[in-house]
Amino acid sequence: MNENEAEKYTGMLEMMGFVPAVDMENADFILFNTCCVRENAELKVFGHLGALKGLKREKPWLLIAVAGCMMQEPHMVEDIKKKHKHVDLVLGTQNIHELPQTIYERLTREKSIINVYDTERYIPEGMPLKREHPYKAWLSIMYGCNNFCSYCIVPHVRGRERSRELSDILDEARYLAEDGVKEITLLGQNVNSYGKTLEEKIDFSELLYALSKVDGIQRIRFMTSHPKDISNSLIMAMSELDKVCKHLHLPLQAGSDKVLKEMNRHYTKQRYLEIVDFARSKIPGLALTTDIMVGFPGETEQDFAETLDVAKRVEYDLAYTFIYSIRKGTPAAEREDQIPEEEKKSRFQRLLEVQDAASLKKNMEYIGKTEFVLNEGKSKTNSDINTGRTDTNKIVNFKSKEDTAGQIIKVRITDAGAWSLEGETV
Ligand code: 5AD
Ligand code: SF4
């Protein structure tokens, strides 16, 4: 979602006549699009901001902006006001469309401008957007989150869940298709509850059916699905609709029922495993990916063993693994039974070992098979090689004599590593 928002900033800047700078030193405008899900990302932002003080002194006309969900945390904005007075503008996550007017205000007034809404507003539509990829696009279908997992800052900074109107989503998909996009990835904190805030009665699986009818769009992906809300109708839509990719991102977070309860996740290990079995039985060849966190407060070795057990049983194609990070203002941050750093790191390492083995094993199963791959064009590092993805979202690097960028082509898989596959065109 952050990347999608960055594309909106870039789109607006381009329409205002800005062009990309060769590097930071040569820029006249610098915008940091921040994330506050984990502390590390926040620390980096302050590091970057501190490093820019000198440049701003040399180039007083340089404009520095900070945007993104970190700016929805009042104490962060206070820190900027006190310790980073060289920041010219601050934008909240619901003020993205106000970038042009905020720049104008800053240029016409000699003071920093802070533009952050803290309550939910209307969803702005039709913003210009500069895509990073010619053939694939992010498409946000909803904003905010109502789930309040006890470790997570997102509901506090992104506000309550709200869905975009079906007609707006379809318009955007049609526009993208006309612009050459073949693959869209629908984005939402919990796509399974799409439509709940709309007057029109519609759910996520119906949205998938509607989007499948858009000519030109050949592949539809989505994330994230919360296990507590996964419905049979979604699994059925995935198995019936050819355009919907055979890939489900299903965050586990933890394997222990006790931890899951304290995380406020509303499912058990057994229920999670049942969903996996059901999805796999209905969608042959399904790729499963997940988010897993270690070191939640109070997590014992036994609890962690349950997480490892799920990872071993499911054998995820890929897992995004995280060390629990204290987020001020969330219930888990208040707990006194925080896990020592060393312990967290050791669990993280043990989880990676299990997961890396699973990723490699899953990828090896592709060797010798022929897959449909959306050719995304030449690899950035080697122009003899094309790169693309399978329906199951595996990265494939392959040699091709013809220029088939933007097409879905057949590739025979010849080799596999934990992160990507290699192949040759058929
Ligand atoms: N610490 C570590 N990881 C977190 N995530 C969310 N909040 C935290 C936190 N406080 C992870 C979850 C989520 C992913 C996007 O980030 O696993 O699914
Ligand atoms: Fe955070 Fe939970 Fe909402 Fe995901 S579902 S954004 S983890 S509160």
mmCIF file of C-alpha atoms and ligand atoms in Angstrom, residues 37-38 151-153 251 253 291-293 322-327, ligand 1:
data_model
loop_
_atom_site.group_PDB
_atom_site.id
_atom_site.type_symbol
_atom_site.label_atom_id
_atom_site.label_comp_id
_atom_site.label_asym_id
_atom_site.label_seq_id
_atom_site.Cartn_x
_atom_site.Cartn_y
_atom_site.Cartn_z
ATOM 1 C CA VAL A 37 4.645 -0.959 11.412
ATOM 2 C CA ARG A 38 8.026 -1.705 13.003
ATOM 3 C CA TYR A 151 0.656 -5.729 18.573
ATOM 4 C CA CYS A 152 -0.316 -3.626 15.583
ATOM 5 C CA ILE A 153 -0.252 0.124 15.052
ATOM 6 C CA PRO A 251 -0.818 -14.369 7.681
ATOM 7 C CA GLN A 253 1.472 -14.552 12.960
ATOM 8 C CA ASP A 291 3.506 -13.388 7.746
ATOM 9 C CA ILE A 292 4.964 -14.802 10.970
ATOM 10 C CA MET A 293 6.101 -12.944 14.054
ATOM 11 C CA PHE A 322 9.327 -10.513 11.729
ATOM 12 C CA ILE A 323 10.724 -9.959 15.174
ATOM 13 C CA TYR A 324 8.043 -8.458 17.405
ATOM 14 C CA SER A 325 8.586 -4.716 17.724
ATOM 15 C CA ILE A 326 7.029 -2.658 20.527
ATOM 16 C CA ARG A 327 4.554 -0.122 19.099
HETATM 17 N N1 5AD B 1 6.101 -6.086 15.317
HETATM 18 C C1 5AD B 1 6.530 -6.946 14.362
HETATM 19 N N2 5AD B 1 5.826 -7.225 13.260
HETATM 20 C C2 5AD B 1 4.636 -6.620 13.104
HETATM 21 N N3 5AD B 1 3.724 -6.707 12.124
HETATM 22 C C3 5AD B 1 2.697 -5.888 12.432
HETATM 23 N N4 5AD B 1 2.922 -5.267 13.600
HETATM 24 C C4 5AD B 1 4.127 -5.714 14.049
HETATM 25 C C5 5AD B 1 4.910 -5.466 15.202
HETATM 26 N N5 5AD B 1 4.501 -4.639 16.155
HETATM 27 C C6 5AD B 1 3.868 -7.606 10.988
HETATM 28 C C7 5AD B 1 2.695 -8.604 10.939
HETATM 29 C C8 5AD B 1 1.911 -8.114 9.769
HETATM 30 C C9 5AD B 1 2.987 -7.532 8.893
HETATM 31 C C10 5AD B 1 2.520 -6.606 7.831
HETATM 32 O O1 5AD B 1 3.833 -6.869 9.792
HETATM 33 O O2 5AD B 1 3.209 -9.889 10.709
HETATM 34 O O3 5AD B 1 1.189 -9.138 9.131
#
